[in-house]
XYZ file of C-alpha atoms in Angstrom:
573
model
C 73.865 53.386 152.917
C 76.478 55.555 154.564
C 79.341 57.367 152.834
C 81.794 54.849 154.093
C 79.664 51.948 152.769
C 79.477 53.609 149.312
C 83.299 54.016 149.408
C 83.788 50.363 150.108
C 81.314 49.466 147.394
C 83.249 51.694 144.984
C 86.553 50.016 145.871
C 85.106 46.624 145.133
C 83.747 47.908 141.786
C 87.197 49.322 141.039
C 88.970 46.041 141.936
C 86.654 44.213 139.506
C 87.373 46.818 136.789
C 83.829 48.157 136.782
C 84.914 51.735 136.734
C 81.759 53.519 135.799
C 79.948 51.796 138.762
C 82.848 52.792 140.922
C 82.525 56.403 139.835
C 78.754 56.320 140.677
C 79.428 54.843 144.120
C 82.149 57.339 144.951
C 79.910 60.186 143.742
C 77.078 59.020 146.004
C 79.485 58.945 148.941
C 80.835 62.435 148.153
C 77.232 63.832 147.977
C 76.490 62.439 151.459
C 79.444 64.246 152.888
C 79.400 67.881 153.889
C 83.101 68.191 153.008
C 84.520 65.358 150.940
C 87.837 63.815 152.012
C 90.986 63.809 150.004
C 90.902 59.979 149.914
C 87.340 59.946 148.519
C 88.255 62.374 145.802
C 91.412 60.437 145.089
C 89.406 57.274 144.549
C 87.022 58.926 142.204
C 89.803 60.591 140.241
C 91.447 57.169 139.852
C 88.194 55.760 138.464
C 87.781 58.764 136.081
C 91.319 58.211 134.904
C 90.607 54.518 134.072
C 87.582 55.723 131.996
C 89.921 58.092 130.077
C 87.864 61.025 131.459
C 90.909 63.058 132.152
C 89.098 66.381 132.492
C 86.923 65.233 135.424
C 89.871 63.387 136.919
C 92.016 66.600 136.838
C 89.113 68.558 138.362
C 88.992 66.085 141.335
C 92.768 66.352 141.636
C 92.678 70.157 141.915
C 89.806 69.843 144.468
C 92.189 67.598 146.504
C 94.833 70.288 146.439
C 92.365 72.969 147.676
C 91.113 70.774 150.450
C 94.672 70.076 151.781
C 97.638 71.813 150.404
C 99.910 69.757 152.572
C 98.781 66.388 151.209
C 101.047 65.148 148.420
C 98.375 62.888 146.938
C 96.557 65.829 145.277
C 99.699 66.929 143.509
C 100.762 63.459 142.427
C 97.310 62.623 141.060
C 96.805 65.960 139.205
C 100.295 66.007 137.684
C 99.903 62.397 136.495
C 96.634 63.188 134.716
C 98.083 66.379 133.188
C 100.882 64.260 131.665
C 98.302 61.980 130.116
C 96.538 65.018 128.756
C 99.837 65.971 127.099
C 100.341 69.022 129.249
C 103.786 68.315 130.665
C 104.567 71.892 131.380
C 101.500 72.254 133.580
C 102.461 68.989 135.363
C 105.933 70.493 136.166
C 104.332 73.518 137.765
C 101.995 71.280 139.830
C 105.062 69.231 141.037
C 106.873 72.455 141.943
C 103.829 73.830 143.726
C 103.674 70.601 145.729
C 107.261 70.690 146.815
C 106.624 74.242 148.321
C 103.671 73.027 150.406
C 104.377 69.444 151.332
C 106.539 69.008 154.416
C 110.008 67.527 153.846
C 109.226 64.871 156.530
C 106.290 63.625 154.545
C 106.933 60.171 153.164
C 105.625 61.244 149.768
C 107.980 64.271 149.518
C 110.739 62.300 147.900
C 108.250 60.683 145.494
C 107.220 64.186 144.449
C 110.823 65.216 143.897
C 111.588 62.079 142.021
C 108.586 62.479 139.624
C 109.532 66.125 139.060
C 113.154 65.166 138.189
C 111.987 62.350 135.904
C 109.621 64.674 134.010
C 112.213 67.368 133.609
C 114.674 64.841 132.149
C 112.063 63.751 129.639
C 111.410 67.380 128.674
C 115.092 68.312 128.416
C 116.413 68.081 124.872
C 119.330 65.833 124.157
C 122.823 67.222 124.273
C 122.629 70.335 122.166
C 124.587 70.442 118.877
C 125.367 73.585 117.049
C 123.678 73.202 113.626
C 126.339 75.371 112.040
C 128.816 72.712 112.785
C 126.724 69.807 111.464
C 124.847 71.109 108.446
C 126.358 72.011 105.111
C 127.124 75.713 104.681
C 124.650 75.918 101.817
C 121.815 74.622 103.952
C 122.644 76.908 106.868
C 122.698 79.889 104.528
C 119.421 78.839 102.927
C 117.760 78.609 106.433
C 119.073 81.921 107.570
C 117.779 83.477 104.322
C 114.146 82.692 105.449
C 114.601 84.696 108.647
C 113.446 88.320 108.947
C 116.165 90.961 109.098
C 115.505 91.546 112.714
C 115.809 87.903 113.538
C 119.024 87.660 111.598
C 120.509 90.559 113.473
C 119.471 88.735 116.739
C 121.343 85.692 115.609
C 124.562 87.699 115.727
C 124.341 87.506 119.520
C 124.054 83.725 119.857
C 127.807 83.019 119.698
C 131.021 84.240 118.193
C 130.901 81.352 115.647
C 127.397 82.394 114.471
C 128.425 86.126 114.229
C 131.508 85.202 112.192
C 129.510 83.056 109.886
C 126.739 85.685 109.344
C 128.992 88.725 108.782
C 130.960 86.801 106.161
C 127.968 86.095 104.010
C 127.276 89.139 101.812
C 124.248 87.615 100.208
C 122.423 87.657 103.593
C 122.856 91.446 103.921
C 121.607 92.672 100.483
C 118.168 93.654 101.978
C 118.334 96.302 104.704
C 115.053 96.260 106.631
C 114.621 98.646 109.614
C 110.806 98.316 109.661
C 110.827 96.505 113.054
C 113.136 99.072 114.767
C 111.812 99.921 118.184
C 114.140 102.870 118.752
C 116.192 105.203 116.646
C 118.757 103.357 114.557
C 122.342 104.524 114.737
C 124.451 105.438 111.696
C 127.134 102.935 112.618
C 124.673 100.052 112.506
C 123.695 100.944 108.908
C 127.351 101.324 107.887
C 128.219 97.921 109.227
C 125.309 96.403 107.287
C 126.540 98.021 104.151
C 129.957 96.735 104.692
C 128.735 93.215 105.364
C 126.946 93.330 102.006
C 130.159 94.419 100.391
C 128.245 97.408 99.066
C 125.856 95.192 97.196
C 122.665 96.393 98.948
C 119.619 95.921 96.734
C 116.726 97.102 98.828
C 116.442 99.375 101.900
C 113.520 99.942 104.165
C 114.174 103.102 106.254
C 112.446 103.489 109.679
C 113.516 105.531 112.756
C 116.741 106.567 110.907
C 117.487 110.188 110.245
C 121.188 110.217 109.325
C 121.347 111.991 105.960
C 125.086 111.424 105.603
C 124.811 107.691 106.041
C 121.822 107.528 103.504
C 123.816 109.571 101.018
C 126.775 107.221 101.426
C 124.617 104.175 101.140
C 122.972 105.452 97.947
C 126.329 106.417 96.481
C 128.387 103.329 97.200
C 125.666 100.704 96.676
C 125.437 100.788 92.876
C 122.959 97.957 92.776
C 120.404 99.629 95.058
C 117.054 99.229 93.368
C 114.384 99.975 96.048
C 113.979 102.603 98.768
C 111.070 102.488 101.155
C 110.784 105.311 103.711
C 108.367 104.279 106.494
C 109.117 107.251 108.757
C 111.646 109.983 109.439
C 112.295 113.624 109.715
C 114.198 113.922 106.457
C 113.128 116.939 104.377
C 112.299 116.895 100.768
C 115.628 118.219 99.733
C 117.453 115.432 101.661
C 115.336 112.710 100.091
C 115.848 114.331 96.653
C 119.673 114.219 97.259
C 119.601 110.604 98.390
C 117.474 109.475 95.427
C 119.664 111.370 92.959
C 122.633 109.475 94.245
C 120.901 106.193 93.577
C 121.619 105.679 89.806
C 119.992 102.227 89.656
C 116.827 103.083 91.674
C 113.711 101.401 90.250
C 111.281 101.640 93.200
C 110.667 104.524 95.647
C 108.003 104.654 98.362
C 107.408 107.524 100.819
C 104.804 106.352 103.413
C 102.269 108.319 105.417
C 104.786 109.195 108.141
C 107.095 111.025 105.760
C 106.334 114.481 104.470
C 107.398 115.857 101.043
C 106.378 118.779 99.001
C 104.783 118.487 95.555
C 107.726 120.403 94.046
C 110.116 117.775 95.593
C 108.084 114.987 94.074
C 108.440 116.549 90.577
C 112.173 116.943 91.202
C 112.614 113.311 92.324
C 110.857 112.036 89.180
C 112.903 114.476 87.091
C 116.245 113.197 88.381
C 115.376 109.410 88.545
C 114.018 108.734 85.024
C 114.651 104.933 85.498
C 111.928 104.604 88.152
C 109.325 101.918 87.500
C 107.368 102.263 90.823
C 106.895 105.598 92.723
C 104.601 106.160 95.582
C 104.184 109.406 97.527
C 101.664 109.040 100.326
C 101.824 112.330 102.217
C 102.443 115.234 99.888
C 102.439 118.753 101.321
C 100.864 120.732 98.509
C 100.167 124.482 97.950
C 98.612 126.429 95.160
C 100.757 125.675 92.192
C 101.042 124.068 88.778
C 103.392 121.124 88.497
C 105.717 120.846 85.569
C 106.973 117.374 84.609
C 110.191 118.312 82.670
C 111.506 114.943 81.883
C 110.285 111.788 80.164
C 109.501 108.782 82.353
C 109.545 105.907 79.895
C 109.925 103.141 82.526
C 107.305 104.334 85.069
C 104.584 101.791 85.506
C 103.195 102.528 88.978
C 102.423 106.003 90.450
C 100.690 106.897 93.709
C 100.051 110.591 94.493
C 98.336 111.171 97.870
C 97.953 114.659 99.230
C 98.364 115.179 102.969
C 96.284 117.412 105.322
C 98.029 120.538 104.190
C 96.109 120.301 100.893
C 93.210 122.274 102.444
C 94.642 125.337 100.892
C 92.155 127.718 99.216
C 94.324 127.705 96.076
C 93.614 125.358 93.242
C 96.104 122.565 92.718
C 96.924 121.715 89.151
C 98.666 118.412 88.811
C 99.072 118.904 85.120
C 98.173 115.270 84.531
C 97.863 115.418 80.783
C 101.605 116.318 80.519
C 102.408 113.558 82.993
C 100.436 111.026 80.975
C 102.324 112.098 77.808
C 105.743 111.641 79.503
C 104.849 108.267 81.080
C 103.287 106.166 78.249
C 103.908 102.829 80.038
C 101.979 103.734 83.237
C 99.936 100.701 84.376
C 98.791 101.586 87.839
C 97.687 105.050 88.854
C 96.308 106.127 92.221
C 95.220 109.828 93.041
C 93.973 110.501 96.559
C 92.801 113.658 98.380
C 93.285 116.023 95.483
C 90.064 117.795 96.144
C 91.099 121.120 94.608
C 90.780 120.176 90.931
C 92.035 121.895 87.788
C 89.733 123.603 85.341
C 89.292 120.476 83.127
C 89.107 116.784 83.912
C 91.972 114.567 82.833
C 91.592 112.289 79.788
C 92.864 108.889 81.040
C 92.586 107.441 77.506
C 95.931 108.898 76.853
C 97.296 106.061 78.988
C 97.001 103.138 76.642
C 98.593 100.663 78.998
C 96.677 101.626 82.153
C 95.368 98.592 84.016
C 94.489 99.971 87.439
C 92.993 103.432 88.179
C 91.996 104.499 91.783
C 90.487 107.957 92.305
C 89.977 108.463 96.011
C 88.456 111.851 96.893
C 89.453 113.197 93.523
C 86.528 115.327 92.256
C 85.538 115.230 88.639
C 82.830 117.245 86.875
C 81.648 114.125 84.945
C 82.443 110.486 84.552
C 85.942 110.178 83.331
C 87.048 108.893 79.893
C 88.756 105.552 80.634
C 91.159 103.499 78.418
C 90.007 100.024 77.187
C 93.020 98.373 78.827
C 91.642 99.018 82.253
C 91.217 95.961 84.599
C 90.423 97.831 87.846
C 88.544 101.064 88.334
C 87.802 102.525 91.785
C 86.231 105.822 92.502
C 85.556 106.963 96.111
C 83.948 110.320 95.976
C 84.311 111.063 99.731
C 85.623 109.396 102.869
C 83.592 107.788 105.693
C 82.965 111.145 107.233
C 81.489 112.579 103.968
C 84.374 114.973 103.492
C 84.393 116.744 100.137
C 80.768 115.800 99.343
C 80.206 119.277 98.079
C 82.691 118.511 95.316
C 81.358 114.971 94.598
C 80.932 115.058 90.813
C 78.917 111.921 90.141
C 75.568 112.756 91.782
C 74.142 112.569 88.226
C 76.145 110.141 86.192
C 76.637 111.099 82.631
C 75.502 108.369 80.241
C 77.172 109.968 77.213
C 80.580 109.752 79.017
C 79.918 106.132 79.742
C 79.090 105.440 76.077
C 82.455 106.891 75.198
C 84.141 104.353 77.414
C 84.723 100.705 76.429
C 86.090 98.413 79.208
C 86.277 94.899 77.804
C 88.956 93.770 80.220
C 87.477 95.206 83.496
C 87.456 92.651 86.296
C 86.969 94.971 89.422
C 84.737 97.934 89.772
C 84.251 100.194 92.869
C 81.874 103.200 92.837
C 81.737 104.237 96.505
C 80.205 107.186 98.448
C 78.473 108.637 95.297
C 75.414 110.807 95.529
C 73.353 108.728 93.036
C 73.706 105.757 90.802
C 71.339 104.894 87.915
C 71.146 101.185 86.934
C 71.035 102.264 83.312
C 74.442 103.873 83.739
C 76.059 100.536 84.585
C 74.355 98.907 81.637
C 75.772 101.526 79.293
C 79.236 101.424 80.912
C 79.617 97.687 80.793
C 77.315 96.437 78.030
C 77.532 98.995 75.254
C 80.193 99.485 72.631
C 82.264 102.615 72.250
C 80.205 105.479 70.876
C 77.515 103.039 69.866
C 74.366 101.853 71.534
C 74.735 98.289 70.136
C 75.442 95.468 72.719
C 79.094 94.435 73.152
C 80.326 90.980 72.106
C 80.680 88.918 75.325
C 83.165 86.632 73.689
C 85.640 89.437 73.734
C 84.998 90.704 77.266
C 85.830 89.492 80.747
C 83.363 89.003 83.624
C 83.877 91.075 86.819
C 85.089 89.323 89.951
C 84.754 92.268 92.301
C 82.085 94.856 92.773
C 81.692 97.588 95.427
C 78.767 99.986 95.663
C 79.556 100.919 99.341
C 77.698 104.067 100.575
C 76.422 104.801 97.126
C 72.834 105.987 96.925
C 70.409 103.913 94.801
C 66.825 105.199 94.358
C 65.022 101.944 95.400
C 65.490 98.342 96.120
C 64.401 97.463 92.625
C 66.983 99.747 91.223
C 69.633 98.046 93.359
C 68.538 94.688 91.998
C 68.680 96.014 88.515
C 72.287 97.193 89.186
C 73.238 93.652 90.284
C 71.459 92.024 87.276
C 74.225 93.056 84.914
C 75.344 89.957 82.915
C 79.011 90.824 83.525
C 78.574 90.264 87.309
C 77.618 86.598 86.960
C 81.055 85.361 88.246
C 81.478 87.785 91.128
C 83.587 86.670 93.999
C 83.635 89.823 96.147
C 80.566 92.036 96.766
C 80.340 95.197 98.929
C 76.861 96.661 99.496
C 77.651 98.591 102.706
C 74.981 101.149 103.715
C 72.605 100.206 100.906
C 68.933 99.215 100.685
C 69.890 95.477 100.798
C 67.565 93.150 102.807
C 66.839 89.466 102.937
C 65.182 89.656 99.577
C 68.316 91.111 98.074
C 70.311 88.390 99.841
C 68.080 85.756 98.159
C 68.828 87.352 94.823
C 72.579 87.446 95.529
C 72.610 83.745 96.489
C 70.799 82.825 93.338
C 72.798 85.052 91.055
C 76.406 84.863 92.336
C 77.099 81.227 93.304
C 80.889 81.818 93.274
C 80.797 84.547 95.895
C 83.511 84.366 98.520
C 83.269 87.643 100.336
C 80.233 89.833 100.902
C 79.966 92.981 102.954
C 76.374 93.944 104.073
C 77.268 96.348 106.872
C 74.655 98.978 107.792
C 71.978 97.240 105.806
C 68.550 95.737 106.640
C 69.530 92.027 106.531
C 68.488 89.815 109.417
C 69.810 86.616 110.898
C 67.734 84.760 108.228
C 69.811 86.569 105.551
C 73.071 85.445 107.133
C 71.832 81.865 107.266
C 70.852 81.989 103.566
C 74.352 83.167 102.695
C 76.305 80.512 104.616
C 73.906 77.700 103.566
C 73.503 78.432 99.871
C 76.969 79.739 99.002
C 79.342 76.783 99.452
C 82.460 78.747 98.764
C 81.709 81.682 101.049
C 84.589 82.763 103.262
C 83.564 86.048 104.939
C 80.452 88.064 105.745
C 80.371 91.702 106.940
C 77.375 92.395 109.107
C 78.542 95.363 111.137
C 75.770 97.687 112.499
C 72.988 95.504 111.017
C 70.262 96.290 113.618
C 67.967 93.541 112.270
C 70.438 90.868 113.349
C 69.104 90.645 116.809
C 70.738 87.405 118.149
C 74.024 85.599 117.871
C 72.473 82.394 116.602
C 72.870 83.022 112.900
C 76.382 84.359 113.290
C 77.413 81.241 115.280
C 75.830 79.050 112.604
C 77.927 80.789 109.923
C 81.078 80.421 112.050
C 80.391 76.887 112.656
C 80.370 76.279 108.894
C 83.754 77.908 108.556
C 82.583 81.377 107.435
C 84.276 84.332 109.146
C 81.719 86.912 110.290
C 82.326 90.556 111.305
C 79.478 91.509 113.534
C 79.972 94.928 115.280
C 76.977 96.027 117.227
C 75.671 99.533 117.782
C 77.093 101.738 120.491
C 76.507 100.216 123.962
C 77.941 102.658 126.447
C 79.899 105.856 126.980
C 83.306 105.608 128.608
C 86.049 108.189 129.284
C 86.871 108.393 125.590
C 83.373 108.574 124.330
C 81.048 105.972 122.870
C 82.307 102.457 122.452
C 81.310 99.795 119.932
C 80.828 96.220 120.922
C 82.314 93.480 118.775
C 81.388 89.773 118.549
């Protein structure tokens, strides 16, 4: 049969509603032709459309447009199918494209224009109504309260009515948030915000703002100011001290990485703001000195002290922690980072009877520290990812006697990272023995751990690693990090059998294979995330795709694959 005969056969099938046979006939006709005609493709697209196969119908429609841009049938057919695929915006673009290419004299030009106008009317919303004029004021204020500070400022430009409404609602301006500022913020803008709040500002997040006078005025006039968060700025330590001293009700103060402050200024701030409950200093410029904490801090519950790059001084830095602990008896959360120049003696953390969270990141100790029994989280990172400060890493040989002197019945999260050596017996003593006694603890009075990290910590053998993980207090683990360890598929089998409640597991830089990933996602029903970066034994994507198909997120970063202008690049999947 010829192409024309197949076309006539397809038309008869279409007329009798045998659409699949019609598609087959039109396909035979198209295959016999060197270049299919627009009419032939239009017939097959119509048959596909009847079969609800919109994807193939749209493909034929686009083929019609490519064959003859001046033929309106391609645009009409494609746009109609896109509307049925619930892609009205794409259909509008097709109609507009057709009006540019089809001649005005074409009999279908007006049809194209009419279909476009009809679709635009359907997409156009009904006559707009200002919600501020319809909704109750309380509802409008509640809705605006869910917007970010930046979006609320944008709403000031909508109309005079919106601006008038917003600037007369002091409760909407009690939180000043400049974190999304793209350029330097003017002093007049902050003053206007303070006035709109009627000087009842409660929190202020400072970013790209360097007007000391405005900050001083803000801190002085806003008596209810409770929180100051400095994301960036060029303010010196003296200026920040002055601002904080003016804030008589300040309870929370955070200086982020992009702000610099001296260790002496930190002590002055704490000295003049005894009502602080949360204090975080993330980039302290320190020199060789001994800090004196000259005032009691009875309300301080959270303290973060992070030394900046300038701490590479050859002088020893003495934080005088024991005095600090004595003056802040209610301290619950303590983080010390980058203080690699240590004092002569290690601090005794048991002086903090209310301490719940202790993080020591690159803070060298000569032996395992004495920890209070109230501790819920303990994290010790001896060095960073580049092995900085490894010469000062104190826990290469963990002291069992120090562990015996520590009783942690409430511990739920433990991280011992980048350590030179870890003896399984040390974990047994730390978690299973009573204080100053070699008898087993009473499990009825202790909690099980939900998070464990041994990332980059050296264990003598795979058997020793399995012994570490066999601790009875790990039975309900939900998060496990074994980065750069001796873990392999045998360890994975042990993990699946021992920790049925596991949700997140990081096995980056280990010897696991694709079979190990399959075990994890099949045997652990609650698993949410797997870390498999730089696992060279995972040679194909099949196991990763299997895990993702089961709803498990997988991080799979491969080894370096090529060198560009900026050096070696990693490849992610």
